[in-house]
Structure formats: C-alpha cells, structure tokens
Amino acid sequence: MEFLLVILATFVAYQIYVTVYFKSEKFNTLKRSVEAYTANCNDLNHHIQELKNAYVDINSYDYGKSTLQDNSNYNFKRTEWNKNIKNRYVHNCSATVCKNANDQPFKYLCKYFDIKVTEASLSSFEAVLNDFDAAEQGKVLLKQEHDSIVENIKSSIPAMIYRFNKEKLKRKLGFEQIDFSTLYFPVYTFQYVSAGGNSSSKCDITLDIDNLNRFVNYLSTLVKFKKSAAGQRALMTSALREKIKIRDHYTCQSCGISAYDTKHLLLEIDHMIPLSKGGETTESNLQTLCWKCNRTKGAKIIA
C-alpha cells in the first residue's frame, strides 16, 4: 500500500511539474522561437486537408426515399433489413449484381454509378489521383518536419518532458494534429438484402491511391480520345508524377526551391495550361511546383 502511495505521489508531482513547465516563461520563449516554423507546418496541414476534398462526387441512381416498418412477430423479424443502407454512395441491387461487382468492380462502378467513359471523366479522376497522392505524401513529410523541428530544440527541453510528453509538447508548441486516417477515400458499395430479410451481402469499392491508379488505366483503355493527338496523351498516374519530378530535378519550376536543399518539401505536379482552359495531360504541359507555388497558381496560366 505504501508503495502504491509513493507511485501515486510521484505521478501527481510529475503532472504538476509538466503543467508548470508549459506555463513557464522559459517554454513560452522557446515556443516563440519556432512560431514561424509551426505556422508554416500548420499552413501545409490546411493545404493537405484541401487536397483531400478533391474527389469526384459520383452517385448511384436516386430511387427516392421511403420508410419501411417490420411488424412481424419476434421470431419472424427480418434482421438483415437493418443492413439495408440508403445513401448516395450505395447501390441496392440483386445478389448477382453484387457478386459481379466484386468480380469486375470498375465495370460495374461505371455502369451503376453513372460514370461516363469519356476523356473528361478520365481527366477528372486523374486530377483526383494527383491531389490524393500529394495529400498522402504531404502527411508523411509534415510528420517528418514536426519531428525535425522538435529534435532541433531538444537540448532546450527537459529530458523527461521530451521523453514522456512529446506529443503534448508538439501541441503546446502550436503544431496542429495531422490526420493520418484514410477515411477521405470515397467508398462505393453494392448492397444486396434479400426480400425476406434473412440474408445480405455487399461489395465495397474503395478509391484509394492504388485503386485510382488502376481505375485511371482502366478508363484509358476504353476512352476514345478526341482532343489529343495519337500517342501524345499521358496518364496522370503516380508513376508519371514521379517521372516529372525526376525530370525537373525535384525542383520547383516557379520559385526554384529544391528537395535537395529543403528537407520534407512537398512537391506537386501542375498542368501549366490547366485542364479547365484546354490544357492536356502531356509531359510538355506538366511541371513540378512546390505546394505553396501550386496553391498560389491555381487555375492561372503563367507564361
């Protein structure tokens, strides 16, 4: 019992110590010394959140709304009816369609979620992939930048605080939390629930980085290109993004900042003439920009 009291007293004393330290002028001085770095990191964090909102919002057919009440006796409750979800990302279908969607996900995604097999659709999904890829890379680079900044001021931080309260330290310094979840990847579902409510199945198609790369390649095999000369159009895939970065020596073509000189630099691929203004996905129309220059450029054409 006495041993437990000692542990409790030690824990309470340490918590008081931590609270006092984060309120001290010494810590506030340290915080002010890295304010510019934390502000830059938080700005990048906001940019990453914007990139996550890039997905194409496709829908299943709208069959209207209704409310179903099951007044059966207890032993005849259709338990699977509770799994019958209705929203714009779910297509309610037969068991056969659900099984076929699992076998040929892209074919059935296009058919039942009304994705037109056109060059415009392909360009839209390429743009989504480009932004999602940048967001995923940005999360990793941002985490590395957080750790690097804290490591550089390690000598000014009490050892116990650095060892046991590193995440709290980052928050107190002003770093916003990085969302590492992949919940922003759109998920489209084919769902079957039997009329009797006794069986159900579903097929989920998640448009993550890997599936988007595959989907872009799938659409490209079906699209009849009209705007692009034969052989000139490229596919904005993860592989092409890396190819353009290598070609441009991992250097922003606008401000000249380079990943060789600046650690944890998020580089993005930009259409010099935007797709919205007639530009195409060709290597000659693509350039590497740092995330700040790319965000500033937007849909502008810079000569």
Short mmCIF file of C-alpha atoms in Angstrom, two decimals:
data_model
loop_
_atom_site.label_atom_id
_atom_site.label_comp_id
_atom_site.label_asym_id
_atom_site.label_seq_id
_atom_site.Cartn_x
_atom_site.Cartn_y
_atom_site.Cartn_z
CA MET A 1 0.00 0.00 0.00
CA GLU A 2 2.80 2.36 0.90
CA PHE A 3 4.50 1.57 -2.41
CA LEU A 4 1.33 2.46 -4.32
CA LEU A 5 1.06 5.75 -2.46
CA VAL A 6 4.65 6.58 -3.42
CA ILE A 7 3.86 5.86 -7.08
CA LEU A 8 0.71 7.98 -6.92
CA ALA A 9 2.55 10.86 -5.25
CA THR A 10 5.30 10.67 -7.87
CA PHE A 11 2.74 10.69 -10.69
CA VAL A 12 0.91 13.69 -9.24
CA ALA A 13 4.17 15.56 -8.70
CA TYR A 14 5.22 14.90 -12.28
CA GLN A 15 1.90 16.13 -13.66
CA ILE A 16 2.27 19.33 -11.64
CA TYR A 17 5.80 19.70 -12.98
CA VAL A 18 4.57 19.29 -16.57
CA THR A 19 1.78 21.83 -16.05
CA VAL A 20 4.16 24.36 -14.50
CA TYR A 21 6.72 23.88 -17.27
CA PHE A 22 4.25 24.54 -20.11
CA LYS A 23 3.13 27.73 -18.35
CA SER A 24 6.66 28.94 -17.72
CA GLU A 25 8.31 31.87 -19.46
CA LYS A 26 11.14 29.55 -20.49
CA PHE A 27 8.76 27.43 -22.51
CA ASN A 28 6.92 30.45 -23.94
CA THR A 29 10.26 31.86 -25.12
CA LEU A 30 11.03 28.53 -26.78
CA LYS A 31 7.59 28.50 -28.37
CA ARG A 32 8.07 31.97 -29.80
CA SER A 33 11.41 30.94 -31.29
CA VAL A 34 9.73 28.35 -33.52
CA GLU A 35 6.50 30.22 -34.27
CA ALA A 36 7.39 30.76 -37.94
CA TYR A 37 8.06 27.04 -38.39
CA THR A 38 4.86 25.94 -36.67
CA ALA A 39 2.84 28.44 -38.72
CA ASN A 40 4.35 27.06 -41.94
CA CYS A 41 3.59 23.48 -40.85
CA ASN A 42 0.01 24.37 -39.99
CA ASP A 43 -0.40 26.10 -43.33
CA LEU A 44 0.75 22.92 -45.07
CA ASN A 45 -1.64 20.91 -42.90
CA HIS A 46 -4.55 23.07 -44.11
CA HIS A 47 -3.40 22.59 -47.71
CA ILE A 48 -3.37 18.81 -47.25
CA GLN A 49 -6.95 18.94 -45.96
CA GLU A 50 -7.93 20.89 -49.09
CA LEU A 51 -6.32 18.24 -51.30
CA LYS A 52 -8.42 15.57 -49.60
CA ASN A 53 -11.60 17.29 -50.82
CA ALA A 54 -10.70 16.71 -54.46
CA TYR A 55 -12.65 13.53 -55.16
CA VAL A 56 -15.26 13.28 -57.88
CA ASP A 57 -18.65 13.03 -56.18
CA ILE A 58 -20.38 10.28 -58.12
CA ASN A 59 -23.78 8.93 -57.21
CA SER A 60 -25.94 5.91 -57.66
CA TYR A 61 -29.33 6.40 -59.24
CA ASP A 62 -31.79 8.18 -56.96
CA TYR A 63 -34.77 5.91 -56.36
CA GLY A 64 -36.44 8.20 -53.82
CA LYS A 65 -36.95 7.97 -50.05
CA SER A 66 -39.18 5.70 -48.05
CA THR A 67 -39.69 4.26 -44.59
CA LEU A 68 -40.10 0.53 -44.02
CA GLN A 69 -41.67 -0.84 -40.82
CA ASP A 70 -41.42 -4.51 -39.92
CA ASN A 71 -44.39 -5.52 -37.74
CA SER A 72 -43.62 -9.24 -37.78
CA ASN A 73 -43.71 -11.38 -34.68
CA TYR A 74 -40.38 -11.66 -32.90
CA ASN A 75 -39.44 -14.99 -34.46
CA PHE A 76 -40.06 -13.62 -37.92
CA LYS A 77 -38.04 -10.42 -37.68
CA ARG A 78 -36.09 -9.75 -40.85
CA THR A 79 -32.78 -8.98 -39.16
CA GLU A 80 -30.87 -8.33 -42.41
CA TRP A 81 -33.20 -5.47 -43.32
CA ASN A 82 -31.32 -3.40 -40.76
CA LYS A 83 -28.27 -3.63 -43.02
CA ASN A 84 -30.12 -2.04 -45.93
CA ILE A 85 -28.30 1.29 -46.05
CA LYS A 86 -29.62 4.10 -48.22
CA ASN A 87 -27.32 6.88 -49.27
CA ARG A 88 -25.77 8.25 -52.42
CA TYR A 89 -22.71 6.00 -52.15
CA VAL A 90 -24.72 2.77 -52.01
CA HIS A 91 -26.39 0.93 -54.87
CA ASN A 92 -29.02 -1.57 -53.75
CA CYS A 93 -29.02 -4.47 -56.15
CA SER A 94 -29.56 -8.17 -56.69
CA ALA A 95 -27.21 -10.81 -55.34
CA THR A 96 -26.00 -11.44 -58.89
CA VAL A 97 -25.06 -7.80 -59.48
CA CYS A 98 -23.32 -7.67 -56.10
CA LYS A 99 -21.27 -10.77 -57.00
CA ASN A 100 -20.45 -9.44 -60.47
CA ALA A 101 -19.37 -6.09 -59.00
CA ASN A 102 -16.90 -7.97 -56.84
CA ASP A 103 -15.56 -9.76 -59.93
CA GLN A 104 -15.44 -6.66 -62.19
CA PRO A 105 -15.50 -3.64 -59.85
CA PHE A 106 -14.60 -0.91 -62.36
CA LYS A 107 -17.06 -2.06 -64.99
CA TYR A 108 -19.92 -2.10 -62.52
CA LEU A 109 -18.80 1.13 -60.85
CA CYS A 110 -19.13 2.92 -64.19
CA LYS A 111 -22.43 1.26 -65.05
CA TYR A 112 -24.36 1.65 -61.80
CA PHE A 113 -22.85 4.91 -60.56
CA ASP A 114 -23.27 6.52 -63.96
CA ILE A 115 -19.62 7.34 -64.67
CA LYS A 116 -19.34 8.32 -68.31
CA VAL A 117 -16.44 6.71 -70.14
CA THR A 118 -15.18 9.96 -71.63
CA GLU A 119 -11.95 11.90 -71.76
CA ALA A 120 -13.49 14.45 -69.39
CA SER A 121 -14.20 11.77 -66.77
CA LEU A 122 -10.71 10.37 -67.17
CA SER A 123 -9.20 13.83 -66.66
CA SER A 124 -11.32 14.34 -63.55
CA PHE A 125 -10.15 11.11 -61.96
CA GLU A 126 -6.55 11.85 -62.90
CA ALA A 127 -6.84 15.18 -61.09
CA VAL A 128 -8.28 13.44 -58.03
CA LEU A 129 -5.43 10.93 -58.05
CA ASN A 130 -2.89 13.74 -58.38
CA ASP A 131 -4.33 15.53 -55.33
CA PHE A 132 -4.78 12.38 -53.24
CA ASP A 133 -1.21 11.31 -54.00
CA ALA A 134 0.07 14.72 -52.90
CA ALA A 135 -2.04 14.56 -49.72
CA GLU A 136 -0.66 11.15 -48.76
CA GLN A 137 2.92 12.26 -49.38
CA GLY A 138 2.25 15.53 -47.57
CA LYS A 139 1.12 13.77 -44.39
CA VAL A 140 4.38 11.83 -44.19
CA LEU A 141 6.54 14.87 -44.96
CA LEU A 142 4.67 17.01 -42.45
CA LYS A 143 5.19 14.43 -39.69
CA GLN A 144 8.90 14.36 -40.51
CA GLU A 145 9.04 18.17 -40.36
CA HIS A 146 7.32 18.20 -36.95
CA ASP A 147 9.84 15.68 -35.61
CA SER A 148 12.78 17.54 -37.14
CA ILE A 149 11.82 20.87 -35.55
CA VAL A 150 11.32 19.30 -32.13
CA GLU A 151 14.61 17.42 -32.47
CA ASN A 152 16.44 20.68 -33.23
CA ILE A 153 15.26 22.24 -29.94
CA LYS A 154 15.70 19.05 -27.93
CA SER A 155 18.58 20.49 -25.90
CA SER A 156 16.28 23.26 -24.60
CA ILE A 157 13.59 20.84 -23.43
CA PRO A 158 13.72 18.95 -20.10
CA ALA A 159 14.61 15.31 -20.80
CA MET A 160 11.54 13.94 -19.01
CA ILE A 161 9.19 16.18 -20.99
CA TYR A 162 10.85 15.22 -24.28
CA ARG A 163 10.73 11.52 -23.50
CA PHE A 164 7.28 11.12 -21.99
CA ASN A 165 5.27 14.08 -23.32
CA LYS A 166 6.47 14.57 -26.88
CA GLU A 167 3.00 14.69 -28.46
CA LYS A 168 1.75 17.12 -25.84
CA LEU A 169 4.90 19.15 -26.40
CA LYS A 170 4.07 19.44 -30.10
CA ARG A 171 0.54 20.61 -29.33
CA LYS A 172 1.79 23.17 -26.81
CA LEU A 173 4.30 24.47 -29.34
CA GLY A 174 1.33 25.15 -31.63
CA PHE A 175 1.50 22.28 -34.11
CA GLU A 176 -1.94 21.23 -35.30
CA GLN A 177 -2.68 17.50 -35.26
CA ILE A 178 -2.08 15.62 -38.51
CA ASP A 179 -4.97 13.48 -39.66
CA PHE A 180 -3.40 10.22 -40.82
CA SER A 181 -6.71 8.49 -41.47
CA THR A 182 -7.68 7.46 -44.98
CA LEU A 183 -11.39 7.91 -44.35
CA TYR A 184 -11.49 10.57 -47.05
CA PHE A 185 -11.05 7.93 -49.76
CA PRO A 186 -14.54 7.53 -51.27
CA VAL A 187 -16.12 4.11 -50.83
CA TYR A 188 -18.88 2.94 -53.16
CA THR A 189 -20.98 -0.04 -52.15
CA PHE A 190 -23.07 -2.59 -53.98
CA GLN A 191 -25.52 -3.99 -51.45
CA TYR A 192 -27.89 -6.92 -51.60
CA VAL A 193 -30.52 -7.62 -48.95
CA SER A 194 -32.99 -10.43 -49.59
CA ALA A 195 -36.70 -9.65 -49.77
CA GLY A 196 -37.29 -11.90 -46.78
CA GLY A 197 -34.63 -10.06 -44.79
CA ASN A 198 -32.76 -13.25 -43.92
CA SER A 199 -29.59 -12.79 -45.95
CA SER A 200 -27.43 -9.97 -47.23
CA SER A 201 -24.09 -9.26 -48.91
CA LYS A 202 -22.16 -6.25 -50.10
CA CYS A 203 -19.19 -5.28 -52.22
CA ASP A 204 -17.16 -2.18 -51.28
CA ILE A 205 -15.03 -0.38 -53.86
CA THR A 206 -12.59 2.00 -52.19
CA LEU A 207 -10.97 4.59 -54.45
CA ASP A 208 -7.64 4.74 -52.65
CA ILE A 209 -4.33 5.54 -54.35
CA ASP A 210 -3.78 2.05 -55.70
CA ASN A 211 -7.36 1.65 -56.97
CA LEU A 212 -7.37 5.13 -58.51
CA ASN A 213 -4.21 4.29 -60.44
CA ARG A 214 -5.89 1.13 -61.66
CA PHE A 215 -9.13 2.94 -62.46
CA VAL A 216 -7.35 5.62 -64.48
CA ASN A 217 -5.64 2.91 -66.52
CA TYR A 218 -8.96 1.09 -66.93
CA LEU A 219 -10.76 4.20 -68.23
CA SER A 220 -7.90 4.99 -70.58
CA THR A 221 -8.33 1.66 -72.35
CA LEU A 222 -11.99 2.50 -73.07
CA VAL A 223 -11.88 6.21 -73.82
CA LYS A 224 -11.85 7.35 -77.43
CA PHE A 225 -9.51 10.31 -77.32
CA LYS A 226 -10.67 13.29 -79.34
CA LYS A 227 -8.67 16.26 -78.10
CA SER A 228 -5.26 14.58 -78.02
CA ALA A 229 -3.15 13.57 -80.96
CA ALA A 230 -2.44 9.85 -81.06
CA GLY A 231 0.37 8.87 -78.74
CA GLN A 232 0.74 12.31 -77.15
CA ARG A 233 -1.58 11.99 -74.20
CA ALA A 234 -0.12 10.66 -70.97
CA LEU A 235 -1.92 9.30 -67.92
CA MET A 236 -1.64 11.29 -64.71
CA THR A 237 -0.67 8.34 -62.55
CA SER A 238 1.62 8.10 -59.53
CA ALA A 239 4.37 6.84 -61.86
CA LEU A 240 4.06 9.90 -64.12
CA ARG A 241 4.13 12.23 -61.10
CA GLU A 242 7.46 10.75 -60.06
CA LYS A 243 8.78 10.88 -63.63
CA ILE A 244 8.08 14.62 -63.88
CA LYS A 245 9.75 15.27 -60.51
CA ILE A 246 12.87 13.41 -61.66
CA ARG A 247 12.87 15.32 -64.94
CA ASP A 248 12.64 18.62 -63.04
CA HIS A 249 15.33 17.52 -60.55
CA TYR A 250 12.87 17.70 -57.63
CA THR A 251 12.90 21.49 -58.00
CA CYS A 252 10.00 23.92 -58.10
CA GLN A 253 9.87 25.42 -61.58
CA SER A 254 8.46 28.67 -60.21
CA CYS A 255 10.47 29.68 -57.14
CA GLY A 256 13.45 27.35 -57.55
CA ILE A 257 13.24 25.69 -54.13
CA SER A 258 14.59 22.14 -54.26
CA ALA A 259 14.00 18.99 -52.24
CA TYR A 260 17.78 18.52 -52.27
CA ASP A 261 18.21 21.72 -50.27
CA THR A 262 14.98 21.79 -48.26
CA LYS A 263 14.08 18.68 -46.30
CA HIS A 264 10.48 17.46 -46.16
CA LEU A 265 9.44 19.63 -49.12
CA LEU A 266 6.08 18.71 -50.64
CA LEU A 267 6.30 18.90 -54.43
CA GLU A 268 3.21 18.70 -56.64
CA ILE A 269 2.61 18.24 -60.35
CA ASP A 270 0.88 21.10 -62.15
CA HIS A 271 -0.69 21.47 -65.59
CA MET A 272 0.92 24.64 -66.99
CA ILE A 273 -2.19 25.19 -69.11
CA PRO A 274 -4.98 23.97 -66.80
CA LEU A 275 -7.37 21.28 -67.96
CA SER A 276 -10.21 23.77 -67.42
CA LYS A 277 -8.64 26.03 -70.05
CA GLY A 278 -7.94 23.41 -72.69
CA GLY A 279 -4.66 22.04 -71.38
CA GLU A 280 -3.89 18.35 -71.67
CA THR A 281 -2.03 15.73 -69.68
CA THR A 282 1.14 15.69 -71.73
CA GLU A 283 4.66 15.74 -70.34
CA SER A 284 5.33 19.06 -72.07
CA ASN A 285 2.35 20.58 -70.22
CA LEU A 286 3.36 19.28 -66.80
CA GLN A 287 5.75 20.86 -64.32
CA THR A 288 6.91 20.41 -60.75
CA LEU A 289 5.86 23.09 -58.26
CA CYS A 290 6.24 23.32 -54.51
CA TRP A 291 2.92 23.22 -52.69
CA LYS A 292 2.96 26.96 -51.98
CA CYS A 293 3.53 27.95 -55.61
CA ASN A 294 0.97 25.43 -56.83
CA ARG A 295 -1.66 26.69 -54.40
CA THR A 296 -0.95 30.30 -55.42
CA LYS A 297 -1.09 29.48 -59.14
CA GLY A 298 -4.47 27.73 -59.02
CA ALA A 299 -6.04 27.72 -62.48
CA LYS A 300 -3.94 30.59 -63.79
CA ILE A 301 -1.72 30.30 -66.87
CA ILE A 302 1.75 31.58 -66.11
CA ALA A 303 3.89 32.33 -69.12
#
